[in-house]
């Protein structure tokens, strides 16, 4: 086994702060015990190309054993009173807060996003724990007025069972956090399959939660972990032992997962790709809109599901807007995302660089004007890193069914079109398969009404003078159409993590039938 190698001090400090050994192969399965007998995978740093660790993933037998333990854990946990479940979440919140900086740095090291975004992700997990602690005293049902005398109808939420969380590489902490917090508050057990390219982060997070569970004499399999790729995901998706599959990832895989879950009448939450637009009106405050679009398009190196990929500019302000935006792009320097001054880190994998390059090539082939970028950097801080220049392009066609407009390219490429009327821009906003996030920049209340109303944006997130990315946990998060219609995090999202029963209770001396039906034998 390889780790005779020496880890860079850049990486080793972060791993040791989280007690992750760097001199041996790591176990990538947790069901109360750390284990793993599947294939070994490597965690590779996107900034330097350095191998950070080798992880033993889950074999099919490991997945099925972990599922069995997770179900047993559910049987125990479902009878724990909800406020007591909230107390467990409060303790998890405390542990996460104590390790916020260290975990954030690990996200940066392994995923490649800049440090403040890595820490921000951990903060999201902390915030949703706070939210779920409150929720644990408020997951209420309803009493419905019965048409029959002496009857009550109760709508009762009970724990659902086992929730499998399958997550994407770009939010290796927050997406799991949103799901775990609601799922545990609701009385479920959770089994997590993270992205195969962010296993270290999942091991660090699971270790923190495992400590809390153990301290409270609860089974570790309440928050089980099975690392690995597609085969591990397929077992979870196909298993009747999983009541809810919460899947975050691409539309391509989401389509497969959604169909597989529905074919066994399971429940799913799908959080899939976005293809998000910002619309800038002539009355917009450009001192807000230009930096807002800049962060939306370039933040996380364009690797958020909510990244701004389409920019629709009103003809009157388009030249000035583009000039100011290009100035900001020109000021960006790629750097080590661990360095506090860096705003642009690498793409996550070499495959993402290939996708970026082939998309730029396609833009050139359709004669788009490349206003900025369109290539890698000559000088990057690390030669092994996946750095590319954020790109602004103006395709000739504004036909939204064209591939360049209708598909999500998970890289920092912003396509621009010019419009004359708001209605035209809204039509473009809505003309793509995806429906995650959208934003309108205006100071005119009439535009706001149109944008947020029935003839407005059809996305799950509809912002005004706020960019497409950077949602808070309080509102439910998710998208419509091919983004999958899923909702997670705040709002009413918790209602999907329980099973609902309508309970009619007759406390009278008669047993009348509903709708006045008469079924008496004379
Ligand atoms: P991906 O679809 O390649 O992988 C997602 C997960 O699915 C991974 O854990 C992967 O191992 C697993 N998987 C792959 N094939 C599977 C199968 N057949 N059955 C079960 N599981 C399988 O996505 P990615 O590249 O990791 O992430 C990027 C994508 O995720 C983008 O499209 C992005 O927009 C989307 N995303 C969406 C949201 C949202 O909330 N809407 C949030 C983050 C990311």
XYZ file of C-alpha atoms and ligand atoms in Angstrom:
566
model
C 0.000 0.000 0.000
C 1.291 3.313 -1.104
C 1.347 5.841 1.722
C 5.055 5.792 2.293
C 4.843 9.081 0.413
C 5.123 12.374 2.211
C 2.083 14.615 2.239
C 2.727 18.321 1.619
C 2.632 20.476 4.745
C -0.183 22.406 3.028
C -2.347 19.272 3.270
C -0.987 17.494 6.327
C -1.803 20.352 8.729
C -5.449 20.290 7.654
C -5.767 16.509 7.953
C -4.087 16.329 11.328
C -6.306 19.121 12.731
C -9.224 16.783 12.028
C -7.429 13.664 13.278
C -7.381 12.101 9.813
C -4.322 9.831 9.597
C -2.195 10.463 6.527
C 0.013 7.378 6.787
C -2.531 4.645 6.098
C -5.465 3.695 3.950
C -8.738 5.055 5.355
C -11.962 3.148 5.911
C -14.760 4.652 3.852
C -17.726 2.902 5.482
C -19.315 3.673 8.844
C -22.204 1.762 10.404
C -21.143 2.074 14.029
C -17.754 0.594 13.044
C -15.302 1.970 10.498
C -14.684 -0.537 7.721
C -14.720 -1.026 3.945
C -13.991 -3.927 1.617
C -14.756 -2.414 -1.803
C -12.309 -0.915 -4.271
C -9.796 1.701 -3.159
C -10.136 5.266 -4.431
C -7.870 8.274 -4.142
C -8.784 11.736 -2.984
C -6.929 14.171 -5.239
C -6.363 17.860 -4.515
C -7.740 19.922 -7.432
C -5.293 22.753 -6.749
C -2.047 20.790 -6.855
C -2.890 17.330 -8.194
C -1.499 15.830 -4.986
C -3.010 12.563 -3.758
C -4.388 13.416 -0.324
C -5.465 9.959 0.790
C -6.462 6.499 -0.286
C -9.862 5.298 0.837
C -11.355 1.797 0.929
C -14.924 2.200 -0.344
C -18.048 0.113 0.269
C -18.518 -3.269 -1.374
C -22.108 -4.384 -2.145
C -21.947 -6.495 1.052
C -20.873 -3.437 3.074
C -23.806 -1.449 1.689
C -26.296 -4.133 2.568
C -24.856 -4.600 6.068
C -24.897 -0.856 6.665
C -28.490 -0.680 5.440
C -29.490 -3.386 7.911
C -27.843 -1.518 10.789
C -29.360 1.770 9.636
C -32.835 0.238 9.705
C -32.232 -1.138 13.230
C -31.092 2.339 14.250
C -34.308 3.786 12.837
C -36.427 1.338 14.852
C -34.739 2.632 17.999
C -34.693 6.323 17.095
C -38.274 6.702 15.876
C -39.544 6.356 19.448
C -37.209 9.022 20.834
C -39.302 12.172 21.480
C -38.735 14.835 18.849
C -37.356 17.523 21.224
C -34.815 14.974 22.471
C -33.833 14.375 18.836
C -33.417 18.125 18.608
C -31.020 18.000 21.559
C -28.821 15.543 19.605
C -28.776 18.012 16.727
C -27.834 20.806 19.108
C -24.817 18.792 20.209
C -23.868 18.077 16.589
C -24.140 21.801 15.935
C -21.745 22.542 18.813
C -19.152 20.046 17.570
C -19.378 21.387 14.028
C -18.982 24.954 15.252
C -15.829 23.940 17.173
C -14.338 22.531 13.977
C -15.777 25.083 11.552
C -12.468 26.477 10.304
C -10.753 23.081 10.081
C -13.632 21.442 8.206
C -13.938 24.468 5.920
C -10.249 24.180 5.103
C -10.696 20.486 4.286
C -13.537 21.338 1.883
C -11.195 23.817 0.215
C -8.359 21.319 0.076
C -10.438 18.496 -1.379
C -13.118 20.274 -3.438
C -11.143 23.358 -4.494
C -13.539 26.179 -3.557
C -12.033 29.199 -1.797
C -11.653 29.112 1.957
C -14.474 31.513 2.854
C -16.854 29.398 0.767
C -15.551 26.195 2.364
C -16.137 27.631 5.821
C -19.464 29.040 4.620
C -20.616 25.535 3.768
C -19.901 24.316 7.278
C -21.751 27.390 8.567
C -24.764 26.267 6.518
C -24.692 22.910 8.286
C -24.511 24.728 11.637
C -27.423 26.991 10.646
C -29.642 24.130 9.519
C -28.937 22.330 12.803
C -30.188 25.421 14.664
C -33.228 25.448 12.434
C -33.890 21.739 12.999
C -33.524 22.088 16.788
C -36.411 24.591 16.676
C -38.293 22.420 14.220
C -38.042 19.454 16.578
C -40.635 21.235 18.743
C -42.760 22.369 15.816
C -43.168 19.444 13.428
C -46.868 19.637 13.936
C -49.776 17.971 12.234
C -53.311 19.414 12.029
C -56.806 18.795 13.267
C -59.282 18.840 10.404
C -62.986 19.724 10.821
C -64.998 16.515 10.375
C -68.398 16.490 8.641
C -69.556 13.782 11.079
C -70.691 14.588 14.633
C -68.442 13.258 17.411
C -65.512 12.741 15.039
C -62.032 14.267 14.811
C -59.630 13.928 11.924
C -55.952 14.305 12.695
C -53.222 14.690 10.095
C -50.250 13.087 11.814
C -46.581 13.203 10.789
C -44.554 10.159 11.887
C -40.943 9.203 11.132
C -40.518 7.829 7.626
C -37.702 5.267 7.878
C -34.303 5.213 6.183
C -33.251 8.250 4.168
C -30.418 7.772 1.655
C -28.566 10.960 0.789
C -26.652 10.846 -2.494
C -24.674 14.029 -2.930
C -22.664 15.912 -5.553
C -19.022 16.984 -5.369
C -19.589 20.732 -5.305
C -21.275 20.990 -1.886
C -19.634 18.143 0.006
C -20.873 19.329 3.434
C -23.943 21.572 3.133
C -26.195 19.286 1.083
C -25.652 16.419 3.509
C -26.212 18.846 6.397
C -29.567 20.031 5.039
C -30.730 16.439 4.722
C -29.280 15.039 7.922
C -30.689 17.801 10.108
C -34.257 17.479 8.821
C -34.098 13.712 8.619
C -32.868 13.261 12.208
C -35.308 15.836 13.586
C -38.086 13.862 11.879
C -36.926 10.642 13.584
C -35.288 8.886 10.625
C -31.952 7.180 10.155
C -29.712 8.395 7.336
C -27.235 6.656 5.071
C -24.921 8.916 3.070
C -23.237 8.232 -0.238
C -21.073 11.257 -0.977
C -19.396 12.048 -4.287
C -16.513 9.635 -4.949
C -14.222 12.663 -5.366
C -14.845 14.118 -1.881
C -14.528 11.082 0.411
C -12.240 12.740 2.976
C -14.748 15.450 3.774
C -17.479 12.856 4.288
C -15.256 10.840 6.623
C -14.411 13.944 8.688
C -18.083 14.989 8.961
C -19.266 11.475 9.812
C -16.582 11.152 12.533
C -17.838 14.323 14.217
C -21.449 13.126 14.170
C -20.455 9.619 15.296
C -18.848 11.065 18.447
C -22.097 12.775 19.407
C -24.200 9.679 18.751
C -21.863 7.513 20.771
C -21.861 9.964 23.683
C -25.663 9.740 23.725
C -25.695 5.911 23.534
C -27.268 6.025 20.108
C -26.257 3.674 17.278
C -23.646 5.069 14.866
C -25.692 3.756 11.947
C -28.208 6.561 12.566
C -25.800 8.540 10.389
C -24.205 5.809 8.275
C -21.658 6.379 5.520
C -20.955 4.368 2.374
C -18.328 5.902 0.102
C -17.969 4.816 -3.490
C -19.254 5.572 -6.950
C -22.150 4.582 -9.173
C -22.437 0.919 -8.036
C -22.858 1.977 -4.389
C -25.430 4.588 -5.398
C -27.336 2.034 -7.461
C -27.707 -0.369 -4.529
C -29.193 2.393 -2.343
C -31.495 3.686 -5.058
C -32.815 0.204 -5.804
C -33.238 -0.922 -2.190
C -36.726 -1.294 -0.738
C -35.044 -0.697 2.632
C -34.717 2.984 1.680
C -37.945 4.949 2.060
C -36.609 8.260 0.732
C -33.777 8.863 -1.723
C -32.577 12.450 -1.574
C -30.432 12.867 -4.667
C -28.327 15.888 -5.606
C -26.461 15.767 -8.898
C -26.727 16.088 -12.644
C -29.911 15.879 -14.679
C -28.484 12.843 -16.470
C -28.050 10.777 -13.303
C -31.140 12.285 -11.659
C -33.295 10.967 -14.486
C -31.976 7.424 -13.869
C -32.357 7.730 -10.093
C -35.853 9.237 -10.243
C -37.132 6.496 -12.541
C -35.542 3.730 -10.452
C -37.079 5.024 -7.217
C -40.531 5.545 -8.674
C -40.484 2.069 -10.214
C -40.434 0.615 -6.688
C -42.876 3.286 -5.422
C -40.254 4.873 -3.185
C -40.057 8.595 -2.429
C -37.420 10.846 -3.927
C -36.195 14.404 -3.646
C -34.307 15.425 -6.783
C -31.985 18.445 -6.749
C -30.501 18.542 -10.242
C -28.716 20.868 -12.622
C -29.425 24.564 -13.050
C -29.014 26.905 -16.017
C -29.591 30.165 -14.284
C -30.160 33.587 -15.798
C -29.688 37.135 -14.578
C -31.695 39.864 -16.328
C -30.501 43.462 -16.089
C -33.015 46.244 -16.801
C -32.023 49.760 -17.917
C -33.074 51.199 -14.553
C -30.933 48.735 -12.541
C -28.359 49.969 -10.051
C -25.259 48.758 -11.867
C -23.103 49.176 -8.785
C -25.094 46.243 -7.359
C -25.789 44.341 -10.559
C -22.238 44.138 -11.951
C -20.646 42.624 -8.802
C -23.763 40.464 -8.305
C -23.418 38.918 -11.751
C -19.632 38.653 -11.286
C -20.002 36.589 -8.094
C -22.810 34.527 -9.605
C -20.787 33.605 -12.682
C -17.290 33.280 -11.220
C -17.829 32.320 -7.566
C -16.871 28.688 -6.830
C -15.242 28.838 -10.311
C -18.733 28.502 -11.810
C -19.370 25.203 -10.029
C -22.564 25.965 -8.125
C -25.893 24.563 -9.233
C -27.057 28.187 -8.904
C -24.134 29.758 -10.838
C -25.147 32.447 -13.339
C -24.706 30.899 -16.792
C -26.921 33.177 -18.880
C -26.885 36.982 -18.774
C -29.603 38.996 -20.495
C -28.760 42.692 -20.763
C -31.098 45.457 -21.843
C -29.731 47.106 -24.992
C -29.446 50.527 -23.296
C -27.007 49.427 -20.593
C -25.298 46.466 -22.310
C -22.074 48.229 -23.461
C -21.423 49.847 -20.079
C -22.341 46.681 -18.166
C -20.020 44.489 -20.227
C -17.184 46.947 -19.956
C -17.488 47.057 -16.155
C -17.884 43.293 -15.918
C -14.784 42.646 -18.036
C -12.809 44.973 -15.780
C -13.719 42.803 -12.795
C -12.852 39.623 -14.709
C -9.474 41.118 -15.648
C -8.689 41.821 -11.990
C -9.119 38.143 -11.023
C -6.025 36.142 -10.325
C -6.091 32.389 -9.912
C -4.552 31.227 -6.676
C -4.407 28.693 -3.921
C -7.975 28.619 -2.590
C -6.536 28.186 0.913
C -5.014 31.653 0.632
C -7.461 34.194 2.075
C -6.801 36.628 -0.792
C -7.766 34.171 -3.532
C -11.152 34.570 -5.202
C -10.643 32.058 -8.010
C -9.652 28.464 -7.306
C -9.377 25.520 -9.674
C -12.048 23.379 -11.276
C -12.632 20.177 -9.356
C -11.250 17.651 -11.856
C -9.306 17.435 -15.122
C -12.572 16.150 -16.676
C -14.164 19.507 -15.818
C -11.287 21.273 -17.593
C -11.953 19.127 -20.675
C -15.634 20.060 -20.546
C -14.698 23.748 -20.270
C -12.326 23.451 -23.234
C -14.769 21.594 -25.441
C -17.496 24.135 -24.671
C -15.188 27.034 -25.578
C -14.259 25.204 -28.775
C -17.954 24.833 -29.559
C -18.505 28.549 -28.872
C -15.767 29.337 -31.379
C -17.277 26.924 -33.910
C -20.593 28.807 -33.773
C -18.777 32.124 -34.162
C -19.571 33.467 -30.714
C -17.683 36.586 -29.622
C -15.411 35.579 -26.757
C -15.155 38.818 -24.795
C -12.986 37.385 -22.054
C -11.098 34.184 -21.210
C -11.587 31.119 -23.325
C -8.422 29.388 -22.196
C -6.325 28.200 -19.297
C -3.800 30.400 -17.520
C -0.179 30.591 -18.639
C 0.924 31.151 -15.073
C -0.927 29.269 -12.368
C 0.161 28.821 -8.778
C 0.384 25.052 -9.180
C 1.070 23.244 -12.439
C -0.941 20.217 -11.377
C -4.063 22.338 -10.720
C -7.193 22.510 -12.870
C -7.211 26.261 -13.436
C -9.159 27.892 -16.289
C -9.985 31.482 -17.148
C -13.584 32.500 -16.499
C -15.135 33.221 -19.864
C -17.672 35.705 -21.196
C -19.145 34.891 -24.604
C -21.814 36.414 -26.832
C -23.261 33.683 -29.064
C -24.760 34.905 -32.355
C -28.030 33.036 -31.834
C -30.492 33.790 -29.066
C -32.457 30.623 -29.834
C -32.688 29.131 -26.342
C -33.162 25.608 -27.685
C -29.590 25.749 -29.074
C -27.220 23.567 -27.100
C -25.111 26.467 -25.882
C -28.121 27.979 -24.111
C -30.096 24.888 -23.136
C -27.455 22.779 -21.364
C -25.697 23.319 -18.065
C -21.905 23.462 -18.516
C -20.436 23.072 -15.045
C -17.608 25.590 -15.547
C -17.209 29.396 -15.403
C -18.681 30.266 -18.806
C -21.181 33.104 -19.025
C -23.224 33.495 -22.209
C -24.687 36.922 -22.933
C -27.667 38.077 -25.008
C -29.152 41.539 -25.557
C -32.898 42.226 -25.248
C -35.277 45.150 -25.741
C -38.337 44.222 -23.674
C -38.569 42.515 -20.265
C -41.140 40.050 -21.655
C -38.570 38.809 -24.177
C -35.970 38.269 -21.444
C -38.491 36.416 -19.244
C -39.379 34.222 -22.214
C -35.673 33.361 -22.634
C -35.325 32.783 -18.897
C -38.141 30.211 -19.043
C -37.256 28.615 -22.384
C -34.685 26.115 -21.093
C -35.364 22.692 -19.529
C -33.928 23.662 -16.130
C -35.657 25.856 -13.546
C -33.430 26.407 -10.522
C -32.475 30.042 -9.941
C -33.060 33.389 -11.642
C -32.534 37.041 -10.860
C -33.825 40.382 -12.074
C -31.966 43.641 -11.515
C -34.336 46.608 -11.500
C -35.616 49.480 -9.352
C -39.030 49.532 -10.974
C -41.747 47.921 -8.857
C -43.793 47.093 -11.947
C -40.993 44.871 -13.237
C -40.780 43.136 -9.860
C -44.497 42.321 -9.949
C -44.232 40.894 -13.445
C -41.116 38.862 -12.588
C -42.485 37.252 -9.428
C -46.047 36.755 -10.752
C -47.814 34.177 -12.930
C -46.168 35.368 -16.169
C -42.773 35.740 -14.533
C -39.832 33.442 -13.869
C -40.702 29.740 -13.692
C -37.676 28.872 -11.515
C -37.707 27.635 -7.912
C -35.611 30.642 -6.849
C -36.745 34.041 -8.157
C -34.598 36.925 -6.902
C -34.698 40.679 -7.276
C -31.498 42.716 -6.964
C -29.781 39.626 -5.549
C -27.702 37.221 -7.626
C -28.677 33.706 -8.643
C -26.388 32.020 -6.113
C -25.962 32.242 -2.350
C -29.294 31.098 -0.882
C -30.003 31.110 2.861
C -31.213 28.038 4.752
C -34.499 29.530 5.972
C -36.387 29.221 2.684
C -36.944 25.908 0.984
C -34.284 25.363 -1.667
C -34.788 23.675 -5.014
C -35.775 23.973 -8.624
C -38.598 23.196 -11.023
C -38.774 21.348 -14.360
C -35.649 19.297 -15.155
C -34.004 20.567 -11.959
C -36.309 17.979 -10.400
C -38.985 19.847 -8.342
C -37.219 18.896 -5.085
C -37.171 21.125 -2.010
C -34.640 20.916 0.812
C -33.518 22.943 3.806
C -36.065 25.461 5.150
C -39.702 26.324 4.455
C -41.945 23.271 4.284
C -39.141 20.941 3.132
C -39.330 18.922 6.398
C -42.772 17.643 5.401
C -41.143 15.303 2.878
C -39.101 13.543 5.562
C -42.131 12.144 7.414
C -44.984 9.806 6.581
C -48.352 11.468 6.836
C -51.438 9.702 8.123
C -55.004 10.982 8.212
C -56.491 9.515 11.422
C -60.277 9.652 11.857
C -61.277 9.190 15.501
C -64.912 8.559 16.384
C -65.661 9.512 20.000
C -69.454 9.294 19.647
C -71.968 6.485 20.180
C -72.901 6.417 16.489
C -70.912 5.335 13.463
C -72.201 7.466 10.586
C -70.588 7.094 7.163
C -69.030 10.009 5.284
C -71.074 11.804 2.603
C -74.247 10.532 4.326
C -73.898 7.084 2.773
C -76.498 4.670 4.144
C -75.399 1.032 4.520
C -77.810 -0.173 7.171
C -79.519 -3.561 7.056
C -83.157 -2.996 8.159
P -23.298 13.519 -10.682
O -24.690 13.409 -11.178
O -22.206 13.081 -11.575
O -23.135 12.668 -9.314
C -23.976 12.868 -8.215
C -23.982 11.639 -7.332
O -24.609 10.552 -8.015
C -22.595 11.128 -6.965
O -22.606 10.761 -5.609
C -22.425 9.920 -7.880
O -21.491 8.984 -7.402
C -23.821 9.364 -7.895
N -24.184 8.489 -9.027
C -23.678 8.471 -10.273
N -24.343 7.572 -11.038
C -25.300 7.018 -10.250
C -26.325 6.046 -10.455
N -26.508 5.467 -11.642
N -27.128 5.736 -9.418
C -26.987 6.337 -8.214
N -26.032 7.270 -7.965
C -25.205 7.605 -8.968
O -23.094 15.052 -10.226
P -21.756 15.812 -9.811
O -20.880 15.992 -11.000
O -21.173 15.232 -8.568
O -22.350 17.243 -9.374
C -22.621 18.282 -10.248
C -24.087 18.347 -10.603
O -24.892 18.432 -9.426
C -24.445 19.585 -11.408
O -25.352 19.240 -12.431
C -25.091 20.493 -10.385
O -25.961 21.471 -10.941
C -25.823 19.505 -9.547
N -26.139 20.058 -8.230
C -27.437 20.395 -7.979
C -27.777 20.980 -6.768
C -29.194 21.384 -6.480
O -29.490 21.600 -5.308
N -30.071 21.497 -7.460
C -26.787 21.187 -5.793
C -25.476 20.812 -6.073
C -25.164 20.252 -7.310
